[in-house]
Amino acid sequence: MRSDETLGTADLGLLYRTHHSWLQGWLIRRIGCRDNAADLAQDTFVRLLKSRQSSPLREPRAYLSSIARGLMIDQYRRRELERAYLESVMLLPQHEVPSEESRLMILDALERIDRMLGMLKPRVRQAFLFARLDGLTCAQIAEKLGVSRATVERDLATALQHCYRLRYVEA
């Protein structure tokens, strides 16, 4: 790639041909599964394509491995969510077990919630979880976190604004 041009389709094709095999090998060494590595390598290039990278990559392998690492983490988190969900479903009576379609919808919602929570600052996330999961009042949350009630109220407002934007603005 020339340094004075943007990353176009031809450049992306060259990048793919030049680095795909290396990336797949890098992934195989990290996750130990050839098929999963192939999927993640493809997903990495799809993510790069969607990113609309506007300038040539100076360190393409570092950039690709960074994207792939993020995808591996996302995949690990998805699998952990699914594992936790399946464990909780096993505790239900058979007639209350959700259908396969419901299971997929629930897991999708859990992934979106997890991503949303991951975007919040730690204290905001903790305050939100205390309020929503534990049912604590603002005063109780303030005491647990060692902050003022006004800070908790601001944190909860921030979390709810974030939820609103994800649900209605960016949906």
PDB file of N, CA, C and O in Angstrom, residues 12-13 15-17 19-25 27 31 34-50 64 67-68 71 75:
ATOM      1  N   LEU A  12      -7.520  -3.703   0.849  1.00  0.00           N
ATOM      2  CA  LEU A  12      -8.039  -4.698   1.778  1.00  0.00           C
ATOM      3  C   LEU A  12      -7.797  -6.109   1.226  1.00  0.00           C
ATOM      4  O   LEU A  12      -7.429  -7.016   1.967  1.00  0.00           O
ATOM      5  N   GLY A  13      -7.964  -6.259  -0.090  1.00  0.00           N
ATOM      6  CA  GLY A  13      -7.686  -7.545  -0.721  1.00  0.00           C
ATOM      7  C   GLY A  13      -6.230  -7.941  -0.557  1.00  0.00           C
ATOM      8  O   GLY A  13      -5.915  -9.089  -0.241  1.00  0.00           O
ATOM      9  N   LEU A  15      -4.186  -6.830   1.770  1.00  0.00           N
ATOM     10  CA  LEU A  15      -4.002  -7.079   3.203  1.00  0.00           C
ATOM     11  C   LEU A  15      -4.467  -8.490   3.553  1.00  0.00           C
ATOM     12  O   LEU A  15      -3.788  -9.221   4.277  1.00  0.00           O
ATOM     13  N   TYR A  16      -5.613  -8.883   3.013  1.00  0.00           N
ATOM     14  CA  TYR A  16      -6.160 -10.223   3.260  1.00  0.00           C
ATOM     15  C   TYR A  16      -5.210 -11.297   2.727  1.00  0.00           C
ATOM     16  O   TYR A  16      -4.862 -12.229   3.443  1.00  0.00           O
ATOM     17  N   ARG A  17      -4.800 -11.145   1.476  1.00  0.00           N
ATOM     18  CA  ARG A  17      -3.910 -12.146   0.874  1.00  0.00           C
ATOM     19  C   ARG A  17      -2.569 -12.231   1.599  1.00  0.00           C
ATOM     20  O   ARG A  17      -2.003 -13.300   1.762  1.00  0.00           O
ATOM     21  N   HIS A  19      -1.873 -11.317   4.862  1.00  0.00           N
ATOM     22  CA  HIS A  19      -1.852 -11.571   6.306  1.00  0.00           C
ATOM     23  C   HIS A  19      -2.870 -12.590   6.818  1.00  0.00           C
ATOM     24  O   HIS A  19      -2.818 -12.959   7.991  1.00  0.00           O
ATOM     25  N   HIS A  20      -3.786 -13.041   5.967  1.00  0.00           N
ATOM     26  CA  HIS A  20      -4.810 -13.971   6.451  1.00  0.00           C
ATOM     27  C   HIS A  20      -4.216 -15.259   7.013  1.00  0.00           C
ATOM     28  O   HIS A  20      -4.582 -15.703   8.097  1.00  0.00           O
ATOM     29  N   SER A  21      -3.308 -15.866   6.290  1.00  0.00           N
ATOM     30  CA  SER A  21      -2.704 -17.135   6.766  1.00  0.00           C
ATOM     31  C   SER A  21      -1.953 -16.914   8.073  1.00  0.00           C
ATOM     32  O   SER A  21      -2.040 -17.737   9.000  1.00  0.00           O
ATOM     33  N   TRP A  22      -1.217 -15.822   8.148  1.00  0.00           N
ATOM     34  CA  TRP A  22      -0.499 -15.518   9.394  1.00  0.00           C
ATOM     35  C   TRP A  22      -1.483 -15.360  10.552  1.00  0.00           C
ATOM     36  O   TRP A  22      -1.282 -15.920  11.633  1.00  0.00           O
ATOM     37  N   LEU A  23      -2.578 -14.595  10.329  1.00  0.00           N
ATOM     38  CA  LEU A  23      -3.561 -14.351  11.384  1.00  0.00           C
ATOM     39  C   LEU A  23      -4.221 -15.652  11.826  1.00  0.00           C
ATOM     40  O   LEU A  23      -4.376 -15.901  13.025  1.00  0.00           O
ATOM     41  N   GLN A  24      -4.565 -16.490  10.874  1.00  0.00           N
ATOM     42  CA  GLN A  24      -5.195 -17.765  11.226  1.00  0.00           C
ATOM     43  C   GLN A  24      -4.235 -18.619  12.047  1.00  0.00           C
ATOM     44  O   GLN A  24      -4.631 -19.225  13.041  1.00  0.00           O
ATOM     45  N   GLY A  25      -2.968 -18.665  11.677  1.00  0.00           N
ATOM     46  CA  GLY A  25      -1.980 -19.406  12.465  1.00  0.00           C
ATOM     47  C   GLY A  25      -1.819 -18.826  13.860  1.00  0.00           C
ATOM     48  O   GLY A  25      -1.713 -19.563  14.846  1.00  0.00           O
ATOM     49  N   LEU A  27      -4.086 -17.260  15.538  1.00  0.00           N
ATOM     50  CA  LEU A  27      -5.283 -17.630  16.292  1.00  0.00           C
ATOM     51  C   LEU A  27      -5.272 -19.102  16.691  1.00  0.00           C
ATOM     52  O   LEU A  27      -5.652 -19.447  17.817  1.00  0.00           O
ATOM     53  N   ILE A  31      -5.984 -20.399  20.468  1.00  0.00           N
ATOM     54  CA  ILE A  31      -7.221 -21.066  20.876  1.00  0.00           C
ATOM     55  C   ILE A  31      -7.229 -22.566  20.616  1.00  0.00           C
ATOM     56  O   ILE A  31      -8.076 -23.254  21.159  1.00  0.00           O
ATOM     57  N   ARG A  34      -8.692 -25.186  14.889  1.00  0.00           N
ATOM     58  CA  ARG A  34      -8.511 -24.684  13.526  1.00  0.00           C
ATOM     59  C   ARG A  34      -9.799 -24.048  12.983  1.00  0.00           C
ATOM     60  O   ARG A  34      -9.764 -22.973  12.383  1.00  0.00           O
ATOM     61  N   ASP A  35     -10.944 -24.702  13.197  1.00  0.00           N
ATOM     62  CA  ASP A  35     -12.204 -24.177  12.660  1.00  0.00           C
ATOM     63  C   ASP A  35     -12.580 -22.854  13.319  1.00  0.00           C
ATOM     64  O   ASP A  35     -12.994 -21.900  12.649  1.00  0.00           O
ATOM     65  N   ASN A  36     -12.442 -22.806  14.624  1.00  0.00           N
ATOM     66  CA  ASN A  36     -12.761 -21.579  15.352  1.00  0.00           C
ATOM     67  C   ASN A  36     -11.799 -20.461  14.937  1.00  0.00           C
ATOM     68  O   ASN A  36     -12.206 -19.306  14.763  1.00  0.00           O
ATOM     69  N   ALA A  37     -10.546 -20.793  14.749  1.00  0.00           N
ATOM     70  CA  ALA A  37      -9.550 -19.811  14.314  1.00  0.00           C
ATOM     71  C   ALA A  37      -9.892 -19.279  12.920  1.00  0.00           C
ATOM     72  O   ALA A  37      -9.767 -18.071  12.663  1.00  0.00           O
ATOM     73  N   ALA A  38     -10.336 -20.159  12.036  1.00  0.00           N
ATOM     74  CA  ALA A  38     -10.718 -19.724  10.684  1.00  0.00           C
ATOM     75  C   ALA A  38     -11.885 -18.751  10.752  1.00  0.00           C
ATOM     76  O   ALA A  38     -11.893 -17.720  10.059  1.00  0.00           O
ATOM     77  N   ASP A  39     -12.876 -19.049  11.592  1.00  0.00           N
ATOM     78  CA  ASP A  39     -14.027 -18.156  11.745  1.00  0.00           C
ATOM     79  C   ASP A  39     -13.598 -16.800  12.302  1.00  0.00           C
ATOM     80  O   ASP A  39     -14.038 -15.754  11.825  1.00  0.00           O
ATOM     81  N   LEU A  40     -12.744 -16.830  13.318  1.00  0.00           N
ATOM     82  CA  LEU A  40     -12.291 -15.579  13.920  1.00  0.00           C
ATOM     83  C   LEU A  40     -11.436 -14.756  12.955  1.00  0.00           C
ATOM     84  O   LEU A  40     -11.513 -13.525  12.948  1.00  0.00           O
ATOM     85  N   ALA A  41     -10.642 -15.421  12.142  1.00  0.00           N
ATOM     86  CA  ALA A  41      -9.834 -14.699  11.151  1.00  0.00           C
ATOM     87  C   ALA A  41     -10.754 -13.992  10.154  1.00  0.00           C
ATOM     88  O   ALA A  41     -10.543 -12.814   9.836  1.00  0.00           O
ATOM     89  N   GLN A  42     -11.781 -14.695   9.686  1.00  0.00           N
ATOM     90  CA  GLN A  42     -12.738 -14.075   8.773  1.00  0.00           C
ATOM     91  C   GLN A  42     -13.440 -12.906   9.453  1.00  0.00           C
ATOM     92  O   GLN A  42     -13.595 -11.834   8.874  1.00  0.00           O
ATOM     93  N   ASP A  43     -13.881 -13.118  10.688  1.00  0.00           N
ATOM     94  CA  ASP A  43     -14.569 -12.058  11.438  1.00  0.00           C
ATOM     95  C   ASP A  43     -13.668 -10.838  11.629  1.00  0.00           C
ATOM     96  O   ASP A  43     -14.141  -9.699  11.639  1.00  0.00           O
ATOM     97  N   THR A  44     -12.375 -11.077  11.776  1.00  0.00           N
ATOM     98  CA  THR A  44     -11.427  -9.971  11.935  1.00  0.00           C
ATOM     99  C   THR A  44     -11.413  -9.099  10.684  1.00  0.00           C
ATOM    100  O   THR A  44     -11.458  -7.867  10.776  1.00  0.00           O
ATOM    101  N   PHE A  45     -11.376  -9.721   9.525  1.00  0.00           N
ATOM    102  CA  PHE A  45     -11.356  -8.943   8.286  1.00  0.00           C
ATOM    103  C   PHE A  45     -12.712  -8.280   8.029  1.00  0.00           C
ATOM    104  O   PHE A  45     -12.768  -7.164   7.503  1.00  0.00           O
ATOM    105  N   VAL A  46     -13.784  -8.935   8.429  1.00  0.00           N
ATOM    106  CA  VAL A  46     -15.107  -8.312   8.308  1.00  0.00           C
ATOM    107  C   VAL A  46     -15.166  -7.072   9.198  1.00  0.00           C
ATOM    108  O   VAL A  46     -15.645  -6.014   8.787  1.00  0.00           O
ATOM    109  N   ARG A  47     -14.646  -7.182  10.413  1.00  0.00           N
ATOM    110  CA  ARG A  47     -14.620  -6.034  11.334  1.00  0.00           C
ATOM    111  C   ARG A  47     -13.774  -4.907  10.739  1.00  0.00           C
ATOM    112  O   ARG A  47     -14.145  -3.749  10.827  1.00  0.00           O
ATOM    113  N   LEU A  48     -12.649  -5.269  10.138  1.00  0.00           N
ATOM    114  CA  LEU A  48     -11.796  -4.257   9.503  1.00  0.00           C
ATOM    115  C   LEU A  48     -12.544  -3.581   8.358  1.00  0.00           C
ATOM    116  O   LEU A  48     -12.503  -2.355   8.215  1.00  0.00           O
ATOM    117  N   LEU A  49     -13.242  -4.354   7.572  1.00  0.00           N
ATOM    118  CA  LEU A  49     -14.015  -3.817   6.455  1.00  0.00           C
ATOM    119  C   LEU A  49     -15.100  -2.868   6.961  1.00  0.00           C
ATOM    120  O   LEU A  49     -15.290  -1.778   6.414  1.00  0.00           O
ATOM    121  N   LYS A  50     -15.788  -3.254   8.029  1.00  0.00           N
ATOM    122  CA  LYS A  50     -16.851  -2.416   8.591  1.00  0.00           C
ATOM    123  C   LYS A  50     -16.309  -1.160   9.273  1.00  0.00           C
ATOM    124  O   LYS A  50     -17.024  -0.176   9.399  1.00  0.00           O
ATOM    125  N   LEU A  64      -4.406  -6.167  13.108  1.00  0.00           N
ATOM    126  CA  LEU A  64      -5.245  -7.358  12.942  1.00  0.00           C
ATOM    127  C   LEU A  64      -5.292  -8.194  14.216  1.00  0.00           C
ATOM    128  O   LEU A  64      -6.352  -8.683  14.607  1.00  0.00           O
ATOM    129  N   ILE A  67      -7.636  -6.555  16.734  1.00  0.00           N
ATOM    130  CA  ILE A  67      -9.043  -6.833  16.420  1.00  0.00           C
ATOM    131  C   ILE A  67      -9.377  -8.273  16.800  1.00  0.00           C
ATOM    132  O   ILE A  67     -10.400  -8.542  17.444  1.00  0.00           O
ATOM    133  N   ALA A  68      -8.527  -9.211  16.415  1.00  0.00           N
ATOM    134  CA  ALA A  68      -8.772 -10.629  16.695  1.00  0.00           C
ATOM    135  C   ALA A  68      -8.818 -10.896  18.202  1.00  0.00           C
ATOM    136  O   ALA A  68      -9.655 -11.671  18.675  1.00  0.00           O
ATOM    137  N   LEU A  71     -12.126  -9.885  19.449  1.00  0.00           N
ATOM    138  CA  LEU A  71     -13.137 -10.869  19.053  1.00  0.00           C
ATOM    139  C   LEU A  71     -13.054 -12.135  19.907  1.00  0.00           C
ATOM    140  O   LEU A  71     -14.079 -12.727  20.248  1.00  0.00           O
ATOM    141  N   GLN A  75     -16.014 -13.563  22.195  1.00  0.00           N
ATOM    142  CA  GLN A  75     -16.456 -14.953  22.084  1.00  0.00           C
ATOM    143  C   GLN A  75     -16.416 -15.646  23.445  1.00  0.00           C
ATOM    144  O   GLN A  75     -17.343 -16.370  23.809  1.00  0.00           O
TER     145      GLN A  75
END
